[in-house]
Short mmCIF file of C-alpha atoms and ligand atoms in Angstrom, two decimals:
data_model
loop_
_atom_site.label_atom_id
_atom_site.label_comp_id
_atom_site.label_asym_id
_atom_site.label_seq_id
_atom_site.Cartn_x
_atom_site.Cartn_y
_atom_site.Cartn_z
CA MET A 223 -36.90 102.73 -159.06
CA LYS A 224 -37.72 99.45 -157.09
CA GLY A 225 -40.34 99.40 -154.50
CA LYS A 226 -40.26 96.19 -152.16
CA LYS A 227 -43.87 94.29 -151.03
CA PHE A 228 -44.31 91.23 -148.51
CA LEU A 229 -46.75 88.40 -149.80
CA LEU A 230 -48.14 85.79 -147.97
CA ALA A 231 -45.89 82.59 -148.91
CA LYS A 232 -47.66 79.85 -146.24
CA ARG A 233 -50.10 79.48 -144.80
CA PRO A 234 -49.80 80.35 -140.81
CA VAL A 235 -50.02 77.65 -138.14
CA GLY A 236 -50.79 78.81 -135.01
CA GLU A 237 -48.70 81.94 -134.72
CA PRO A 238 -47.13 83.39 -137.87
CA LYS A 239 -43.30 83.13 -138.06
CA VAL A 240 -41.88 85.76 -140.00
CA THR A 241 -40.96 83.35 -142.71
CA ASP A 242 -44.42 83.16 -143.38
CA PHE A 243 -44.07 86.35 -145.27
CA GLU A 244 -41.65 86.51 -148.77
CA ALA A 245 -40.07 89.88 -149.07
CA VAL A 246 -40.05 90.48 -153.09
CA GLU A 247 -38.59 93.87 -154.71
CA GLU A 248 -40.34 94.96 -157.74
CA GLU A 249 -39.48 97.76 -160.46
CA LEU A 250 -41.87 99.83 -160.37
CA PRO A 251 -43.49 101.59 -163.81
CA PRO A 252 -43.24 104.82 -165.20
CA VAL A 253 -45.79 107.12 -163.35
CA GLY A 254 -48.84 107.29 -166.30
CA LYS A 255 -51.58 110.27 -166.73
CA GLY A 256 -53.72 110.27 -163.71
CA GLU A 257 -51.54 108.50 -161.98
CA VAL A 258 -49.05 109.44 -159.39
CA LEU A 259 -45.82 107.01 -157.25
CA LEU A 260 -46.97 106.85 -153.36
CA GLU A 261 -44.08 106.66 -150.91
CA SER A 262 -45.08 104.65 -147.12
CA VAL A 263 -44.81 106.86 -144.52
CA TYR A 264 -46.36 104.36 -141.86
CA LEU A 265 -48.23 101.34 -142.33
CA SER A 266 -50.50 99.85 -139.91
CA VAL A 267 -50.36 96.35 -138.14
CA ASP A 268 -53.84 95.16 -137.14
CA PRO A 269 -55.56 91.86 -135.71
CA TYR A 270 -57.43 91.38 -138.76
CA MET A 271 -54.64 90.69 -141.05
CA ARG A 272 -54.30 87.00 -138.98
CA TYR A 273 -57.68 86.05 -139.98
CA LYS A 274 -57.46 87.20 -143.62
CA SER A 275 -54.03 85.32 -143.81
CA GLU A 276 -56.21 81.53 -143.80
CA SER A 277 -58.44 83.25 -146.79
CA ILE A 278 -56.54 84.86 -149.32
CA PRO A 279 -54.68 82.97 -151.86
CA LEU A 280 -51.20 81.94 -151.17
CA GLY A 281 -48.75 84.55 -153.51
CA THR A 282 -51.24 87.42 -152.55
CA ILE A 283 -50.26 91.01 -151.20
CA MET A 284 -50.64 91.13 -147.70
CA PRO A 285 -53.19 93.85 -146.65
CA CYS A 286 -52.86 96.57 -145.01
CA GLN A 287 -53.46 100.50 -144.67
CA ALA A 288 -50.85 103.09 -144.89
CA VAL A 289 -50.09 106.49 -144.53
CA ALA A 290 -48.35 107.32 -147.63
CA ARG A 291 -46.34 110.56 -149.44
CA VAL A 292 -47.17 111.52 -152.97
CA THR A 293 -43.68 111.77 -154.28
CA GLU A 294 -44.34 112.07 -157.80
CA SER A 295 -47.59 112.92 -159.38
CA LYS A 296 -49.33 113.40 -163.34
CA ASN A 297 -52.72 113.51 -161.48
CA PRO A 298 -54.39 117.46 -160.83
CA ALA A 299 -55.87 116.26 -157.45
CA TYR A 300 -52.74 114.77 -155.67
CA LYS A 301 -49.87 117.42 -155.31
CA VAL A 302 -46.48 116.57 -154.53
CA GLY A 303 -46.21 116.32 -150.83
CA ASP A 304 -49.64 115.27 -149.89
CA ASN A 305 -50.10 112.76 -147.31
CA VAL A 306 -52.71 110.13 -148.15
CA ILE A 307 -54.34 107.06 -146.58
CA ALA A 308 -54.75 103.88 -149.12
CA ALA A 309 -55.04 100.52 -148.26
CA TYR A 310 -52.09 99.17 -151.17
CA GLY A 311 -51.19 96.23 -148.39
CA TRP A 312 -47.85 95.53 -146.92
CA ARG A 313 -45.60 97.76 -149.72
CA SER A 314 -42.99 100.33 -149.79
CA HIS A 315 -44.18 102.09 -152.74
CA ILE A 316 -46.93 101.85 -155.58
CA VAL A 317 -47.65 103.76 -159.08
CA THR A 318 -51.19 103.84 -159.02
CA ASP A 319 -54.33 105.48 -160.25
CA PRO A 320 -54.90 107.27 -157.12
CA GLU A 321 -58.93 107.52 -157.42
CA LYS A 322 -59.26 103.45 -158.70
CA LEU A 323 -56.79 101.91 -156.04
CA ILE A 324 -57.85 98.20 -155.67
CA SER A 325 -58.36 98.11 -151.80
CA THR A 326 -56.40 95.05 -150.05
CA PHE A 327 -59.42 94.87 -147.68
CA ASP A 328 -62.00 93.07 -150.10
CA GLY A 329 -60.85 93.68 -153.49
CA SER A 330 -63.20 97.03 -153.90
CA ILE A 331 -62.09 99.85 -155.80
CA SER A 332 -61.07 102.52 -153.42
CA LYS A 333 -59.95 105.95 -153.78
CA ALA A 334 -56.66 107.04 -152.01
CA GLN A 335 -57.70 109.83 -149.57
CA VAL A 336 -55.67 113.26 -149.11
CA LEU A 337 -55.16 113.69 -145.13
CA PRO A 338 -56.95 116.88 -143.97
CA ASP A 339 -54.89 119.18 -142.16
CA PHE A 340 -55.05 117.65 -138.49
CA GLY A 341 -53.67 120.91 -136.73
CA GLY A 342 -50.24 119.88 -135.50
CA VAL A 343 -51.17 116.13 -134.25
CA PRO A 344 -49.26 113.84 -136.45
CA THR A 345 -50.03 111.79 -139.14
CA SER A 346 -49.69 108.08 -137.80
CA LEU A 347 -52.97 108.75 -135.98
CA ALA A 348 -54.74 108.60 -139.21
CA LEU A 349 -54.40 104.85 -138.49
CA GLY A 350 -55.22 104.84 -134.89
CA VAL A 351 -57.12 107.47 -132.88
CA LEU A 352 -58.35 109.39 -136.12
CA GLY A 353 -58.85 106.34 -137.92
CA MET A 354 -60.37 102.76 -138.66
CA PRO A 355 -59.77 101.95 -134.50
CA GLY A 356 -61.04 105.34 -133.78
CA VAL A 357 -64.12 105.51 -135.66
CA THR A 358 -64.37 101.25 -134.32
CA ALA A 359 -64.43 102.54 -130.71
CA LEU A 360 -66.81 105.61 -131.04
CA PHE A 361 -69.06 104.03 -133.12
CA GLY A 362 -69.53 100.39 -131.77
CA LEU A 363 -69.77 101.71 -128.60
CA ILE A 364 -71.97 104.49 -129.04
CA LYS A 365 -74.13 103.11 -131.85
CA LEU A 366 -74.54 99.41 -130.83
CA THR A 367 -74.73 99.93 -127.31
CA ALA A 368 -76.70 103.03 -126.11
CA PRO A 369 -74.71 103.58 -122.90
CA LYS A 370 -75.67 106.11 -120.32
CA ALA A 371 -74.19 107.54 -117.64
CA GLY A 372 -73.99 105.82 -114.45
CA GLU A 373 -73.73 102.59 -116.68
CA THR A 374 -70.71 100.01 -115.95
CA LEU A 375 -68.79 98.99 -119.05
CA VAL A 376 -66.34 96.37 -119.53
CA VAL A 377 -63.31 96.66 -122.00
CA SER A 378 -61.57 94.01 -123.18
CA GLY A 379 -58.10 94.17 -125.25
CA ALA A 380 -58.34 97.49 -123.11
CA ALA A 381 -55.24 98.79 -123.73
CA GLY A 382 -54.94 98.24 -127.41
CA ALA A 383 -55.93 100.52 -130.40
CA VAL A 384 -59.56 100.22 -130.19
CA GLY A 385 -59.98 99.45 -126.33
CA SER A 386 -58.29 102.03 -125.01
CA ILE A 387 -60.25 104.87 -127.15
CA VAL A 388 -63.55 102.55 -125.89
CA GLY A 389 -62.86 103.06 -122.21
CA GLN A 390 -61.94 106.58 -122.48
CA ILE A 391 -64.89 107.93 -124.39
CA GLY A 392 -67.22 105.92 -121.76
CA LYS A 393 -65.62 107.94 -119.18
CA ILE A 394 -66.28 111.32 -121.43
CA LEU A 395 -70.12 109.82 -121.22
CA GLY A 396 -69.75 109.15 -117.65
CA LEU A 397 -69.86 105.67 -116.90
CA LYS A 398 -67.63 103.53 -114.57
CA VAL A 399 -64.92 101.72 -117.00
CA ILE A 400 -63.60 98.64 -116.18
CA GLY A 401 -60.25 97.52 -118.50
CA PHE A 402 -58.90 93.97 -119.07
CA ALA A 403 -55.35 94.22 -120.45
CA GLY A 404 -52.27 91.38 -120.42
CA ALA A 405 -49.98 93.43 -118.69
CA ASP A 406 -49.07 95.18 -115.31
CA ASP A 407 -47.57 98.23 -117.34
CA LYS A 408 -50.55 98.44 -119.41
CA VAL A 409 -52.81 98.00 -116.36
CA GLU A 410 -50.95 101.43 -115.09
CA TRP A 411 -51.43 103.37 -118.33
CA LEU A 412 -55.03 102.64 -118.18
CA LYS A 413 -55.40 103.94 -114.96
CA GLU A 414 -53.51 107.16 -116.15
CA LEU A 415 -56.57 107.07 -118.44
CA GLY A 416 -59.14 107.33 -116.15
CA PHE A 417 -60.23 103.89 -115.92
CA ASP A 418 -61.94 103.08 -112.80
CA TYR A 419 -60.35 99.20 -112.42
CA ALA A 420 -58.12 97.72 -114.68
CA TYR A 421 -56.96 94.50 -114.25
CA ASN A 422 -54.18 92.01 -115.81
CA TYR A 423 -56.21 89.12 -116.89
CA LYS A 424 -53.17 87.10 -116.51
CA LYS A 425 -52.99 87.60 -113.02
CA ILE A 426 -56.24 87.93 -111.38
CA SER A 427 -59.44 85.86 -112.51
CA VAL A 428 -62.17 88.26 -114.41
CA LYS A 429 -64.41 86.27 -112.45
CA ASP A 430 -62.82 87.91 -109.02
CA ALA A 431 -61.52 91.37 -110.73
CA LEU A 432 -65.63 91.86 -111.52
CA LYS A 433 -66.79 90.99 -107.78
CA GLU A 434 -64.68 93.88 -106.84
CA SER A 435 -65.11 96.60 -109.48
CA ALA A 436 -68.63 95.56 -110.58
CA PRO A 437 -70.72 94.18 -107.68
CA LYS A 438 -73.92 95.55 -109.12
CA GLY A 439 -72.98 93.62 -112.45
CA VAL A 440 -71.84 94.85 -115.76
CA ASP A 441 -74.19 96.56 -118.02
CA VAL A 442 -72.37 96.83 -121.57
CA TYR A 443 -69.43 94.63 -122.62
CA PHE A 444 -67.03 95.93 -125.39
CA ASP A 445 -65.31 92.42 -126.35
CA ASN A 446 -62.47 92.50 -128.38
CA VAL A 447 -61.30 89.66 -127.60
CA GLY A 448 -63.43 86.81 -126.80
CA GLY A 449 -63.03 83.13 -125.12
CA GLN A 450 -62.62 82.91 -121.77
CA ILE A 451 -62.29 86.74 -120.73
CA SER A 452 -65.83 87.12 -122.62
CA TYR A 453 -67.37 83.98 -121.30
CA ASP A 454 -66.58 85.46 -117.63
CA VAL A 455 -67.68 88.77 -118.42
CA CYS A 456 -71.47 87.37 -119.93
CA LEU A 457 -71.93 85.82 -116.74
CA ARG A 458 -71.38 88.96 -114.64
CA MET A 459 -73.97 91.22 -116.87
CA ASN A 460 -77.20 92.14 -115.86
CA THR A 461 -80.25 91.21 -117.22
CA PHE A 462 -80.76 92.71 -120.87
CA GLY A 463 -77.22 93.60 -120.97
CA ARG A 464 -75.72 94.87 -124.05
CA VAL A 465 -72.51 93.59 -125.76
CA SER A 466 -70.55 94.90 -128.50
CA LEU A 467 -68.90 92.53 -130.44
CA CYS A 468 -66.10 93.95 -132.04
CA GLY A 469 -63.60 91.28 -132.30
CA ALA A 470 -62.27 87.86 -131.00
CA ILE A 471 -58.40 87.97 -131.15
CA SER A 472 -57.84 85.04 -128.51
CA SER A 473 -59.01 82.44 -131.28
CA TYR A 474 -57.41 84.01 -134.42
CA ASN A 475 -54.23 82.16 -134.29
CA ASP A 476 -56.55 78.70 -133.90
CA MET A 477 -58.76 79.54 -136.96
CA GLY A 478 -56.96 77.00 -139.22
CA ASP A 479 -57.71 74.19 -136.98
CA THR A 480 -60.79 72.97 -137.69
CA SER A 481 -60.61 69.87 -135.51
CA LYS A 482 -61.80 72.09 -132.47
CA PRO A 483 -64.72 74.77 -132.14
CA PRO A 484 -63.23 77.92 -131.62
CA LEU A 485 -63.32 79.87 -128.15
CA ALA A 486 -65.25 82.89 -129.22
CA PRO A 487 -68.55 81.43 -129.38
CA ALA A 488 -68.31 80.02 -125.95
CA ILE A 489 -70.92 83.00 -124.60
CA GLN A 490 -73.55 81.54 -125.69
CA ILE A 491 -74.63 80.03 -122.45
CA PRO A 492 -74.58 83.57 -120.13
CA ALA A 493 -75.96 85.32 -123.49
CA ILE A 494 -79.11 83.31 -123.17
CA GLY A 495 -79.37 83.49 -119.18
CA ASN A 496 -78.75 87.22 -119.28
CA GLN A 497 -81.01 87.94 -122.31
CA LEU A 498 -77.79 89.89 -123.94
CA SER A 499 -78.42 92.10 -126.98
CA ILE A 500 -75.07 91.14 -128.61
CA HIS A 501 -74.01 93.30 -131.88
CA GLY A 502 -71.68 91.88 -134.10
CA PHE A 503 -70.53 94.49 -136.67
CA LEU A 504 -67.54 95.25 -139.22
CA VAL A 505 -66.73 99.13 -138.91
CA THR A 506 -67.38 99.37 -142.59
CA ARG A 507 -71.28 99.80 -141.70
CA TRP A 508 -70.28 103.65 -140.92
CA LEU A 509 -68.65 104.57 -143.96
CA ASN A 510 -71.19 107.37 -144.27
CA GLU A 511 -70.63 108.89 -141.46
CA TRP A 512 -66.87 108.19 -141.04
CA GLN A 513 -65.86 112.11 -141.43
CA ASP A 514 -68.14 113.20 -138.80
CA GLY A 515 -66.77 110.10 -136.48
CA ILE A 516 -63.06 111.38 -137.13
CA LYS A 517 -64.01 114.83 -136.66
CA GLN A 518 -65.62 114.28 -133.01
CA LEU A 519 -62.46 112.14 -131.94
CA LEU A 520 -59.91 115.01 -133.10
CA GLY A 521 -62.19 117.36 -131.05
CA TYR A 522 -61.82 114.97 -128.12
CA VAL A 523 -58.14 114.81 -128.77
CA LYS A 524 -57.58 118.45 -129.29
CA GLN A 525 -59.44 119.27 -125.55
CA GLY A 526 -57.01 116.51 -124.02
CA LYS A 527 -59.98 114.55 -123.26
CA LEU A 528 -58.59 111.56 -125.55
CA LYS A 529 -55.01 110.16 -124.67
CA TYR A 530 -52.78 107.81 -127.34
CA ARG A 531 -50.25 106.02 -127.32
CA GLU A 532 -48.20 104.18 -130.24
CA THR A 533 -45.70 101.27 -130.45
CA ILE A 534 -44.04 102.01 -133.39
CA THR A 535 -41.84 99.27 -134.94
CA GLU A 536 -38.76 100.99 -137.26
CA GLY A 537 -38.43 100.10 -140.71
CA PHE A 538 -40.81 98.34 -143.71
CA ASP A 539 -38.70 95.37 -143.47
CA ASN A 540 -39.82 94.39 -140.15
CA MET A 541 -43.76 94.57 -141.06
CA PRO A 542 -43.82 90.36 -140.37
CA GLN A 543 -42.48 90.69 -136.75
CA ALA A 544 -44.60 93.84 -136.25
CA PHE A 545 -47.60 91.84 -137.18
CA ILE A 546 -46.75 89.29 -134.80
CA ASP A 547 -45.88 91.05 -132.09
CA ILE A 548 -49.73 92.58 -131.82
CA LEU A 549 -50.93 88.62 -131.51
CA ARG A 550 -48.41 88.09 -128.52
CA GLY A 551 -49.66 91.34 -126.97
CA GLU A 552 -46.07 93.48 -127.38
CA ASN A 553 -48.13 96.38 -128.05
CA THR A 554 -49.93 99.45 -126.41
CA GLY A 555 -51.76 101.83 -127.83
CA LYS A 556 -51.94 101.33 -131.71
CA ALA A 557 -49.25 99.05 -133.60
CA ILE A 558 -47.89 101.04 -136.64
CA VAL A 559 -44.74 100.39 -138.35
CA LYS A 560 -42.80 103.71 -139.39
CA ALA A 561 -41.18 102.60 -142.81
CA ASN A 562 -38.29 104.60 -142.76
CA LEU A 563 -37.26 104.60 -147.04
N1 NAP B 239 -65.47 94.72 -136.15
C1 NAP B 239 -64.79 95.47 -136.25
O1 NAP B 239 -64.85 96.35 -138.11
C2 NAP B 239 -62.68 95.77 -135.93
C3 NAP B 239 -62.45 96.78 -136.19
C4 NAP B 239 -60.86 96.94 -135.95
C5 NAP B 239 -60.28 96.09 -134.56
N2 NAP B 239 -61.09 94.80 -134.45
C6 NAP B 239 -61.13 93.61 -133.68
O2 NAP B 239 -60.89 94.81 -132.31
C7 NAP B 239 -60.06 93.84 -131.72
C8 NAP B 239 -58.36 95.13 -131.32
O3 NAP B 239 -58.17 95.74 -132.00
P1 NAP B 239 -56.72 96.71 -132.26
O4 NAP B 239 -56.67 97.12 -133.63
O5 NAP B 239 -57.51 97.34 -131.19
O6 NAP B 239 -55.63 95.34 -131.91
P2 NAP B 239 -55.01 95.87 -130.30
O7 NAP B 239 -55.71 95.59 -129.14
O8 NAP B 239 -54.37 97.01 -130.52
O9 NAP B 239 -53.70 94.39 -130.44
C9 NAP B 239 -53.91 93.44 -130.04
C10 NAP B 239 -53.59 93.16 -128.73
O10 NAP B 239 -54.87 92.00 -128.13
C11 NAP B 239 -54.24 91.50 -126.96
N3 NAP B 239 -54.31 89.83 -127.10
C12 NAP B 239 -53.43 89.17 -128.12
N4 NAP B 239 -53.87 87.91 -127.81
C13 NAP B 239 -54.87 87.83 -126.84
C14 NAP B 239 -55.35 86.80 -126.39
N5 NAP B 239 -55.68 85.62 -126.91
N6 NAP B 239 -56.59 87.27 -125.17
C15 NAP B 239 -56.70 88.47 -124.99
N7 NAP B 239 -55.71 89.22 -125.62
C16 NAP B 239 -55.25 88.79 -126.66
C17 NAP B 239 -52.74 92.14 -127.06
O11 NAP B 239 -53.10 92.60 -125.84
P3 NAP B 239 -52.66 91.47 -124.35
O12 NAP B 239 -51.51 92.46 -123.90
O13 NAP B 239 -53.90 92.91 -123.53
O14 NAP B 239 -53.35 90.66 -124.28
C18 NAP B 239 -52.51 92.87 -128.12
O15 NAP B 239 -51.77 93.71 -127.65
C19 NAP B 239 -59.39 92.43 -132.34
O16 NAP B 239 -59.72 91.53 -132.52
C20 NAP B 239 -59.40 93.09 -133.94
O17 NAP B 239 -59.43 92.25 -134.71
C21 NAP B 239 -62.65 94.76 -135.13
#
C-alpha cells in the first residue's frame, strides 16, 4: 500500500508558495507487532508551521497534528475504527508504534491519543475548539491575565481558531470584548458570537476603533498578531494592564529576512509607559492540565456558550494551499484539511 507525504523542499521567502513543498509517494511497510496503520481524516493547518519552515532542515516532513482512523492494528490498545490524534506531520498514512510516535513538533516521543467520545460533536473539533487552539485560548487568557468581570479585553486575530474562543470566554467571564479581524464577514460573525465591538482593521485604524469602544482604556490584551495592531492596542492600555502574548503572525512571513528587525517587538515603548505585564507562552506548558481544559471547553460547547466555525479545505493534496491560505487570512475559525482518502 502507498502513502503520500509533503516535505519542505525550499525555504519560503515571504509568503510561502505551493512549490516550496514536495509531494512524495512512499510504500508503507507491513504492520508489525505493536504497530498500527493510521489513515488521516482531518489535518490541521496552523500559523506555527510558517516559523517552523524557517528552522526545520530542507527535505524534512512538514509538522502537523491530525485526527486519524486506525485501519489496521497489531496493538491491543488501539482498535480498528478508533479515532486518534497524533502529530505525525503532513502524511496521508503512517505505519507506526502509536505509543512511541516521533512528534513532528519537537522530535520528542509522543503517544497517539485515542479520542474520547465527544457526545455527538464532530471529531475535527479535536484540532480546534476541543484541542490545541481551545486550550491555548482558555489557559492563555485565564491563567496569564486573570481577567475580571467588567474589565475590557481586546483580541487580535479575533476571527481565527484561537481568537474566536478567547473572545467568547471573555464574554462568559463578564468582560467587555473588542475584536479585530481582517474582513467584513469576519466582523459580522464576531458580533453574532457576542463580541461587544468588532472591527475590520483593514478599514478602520485601531486607534480610532478603541477611542469609540474603549474610552476608559484596555485592561487585558490577547495578542495573536503582533506588529502595528499590537502597538496601537498597547498605547491604549491602562496602567498595569496585562498582555497574553500568544502569536505574532504579522511577522512570520518576514522572519527569514534578517536585514530588518521584526515588527513584533514594537510594543516595547507602550509596555514601558503603561507598565504592562506581558506573558509570552507556549500552550505546551499546560500539558498536565490539558484534559481538564478540554472538559471545560466541551462543557461550554454543549451548553451553547461556545460556538465554533471551521474552514475546511477538501483533499490531502491541497495541504500546501490550505496552509498558504491561513497566512492570507482566508480562514474563519479553525482551518482544517479533510483528507478524503
Ligand atoms: N503560543 C502558543 O502556544 C500558540 C498556540 C496556538 C496558536 N498560536 C498563535 O496564535 C495566533 C493565532 O493562531 P490560530 O491558529 O488561531 O490562527 P488563525 O487566527 O485561525 O489564522 C490566522 C489568521 O491570522 C490573521 N493574519 C494573517 N496575517 C496577518 C497580519 N499580517 N496581521 C494581522 N492578522 C493576520 C488572518 O486573519 P485576518 O483576516 O483577521 O487578518 C488569518 O486568518 C498565531 O499567531 C499562532 O502562531 C500560539
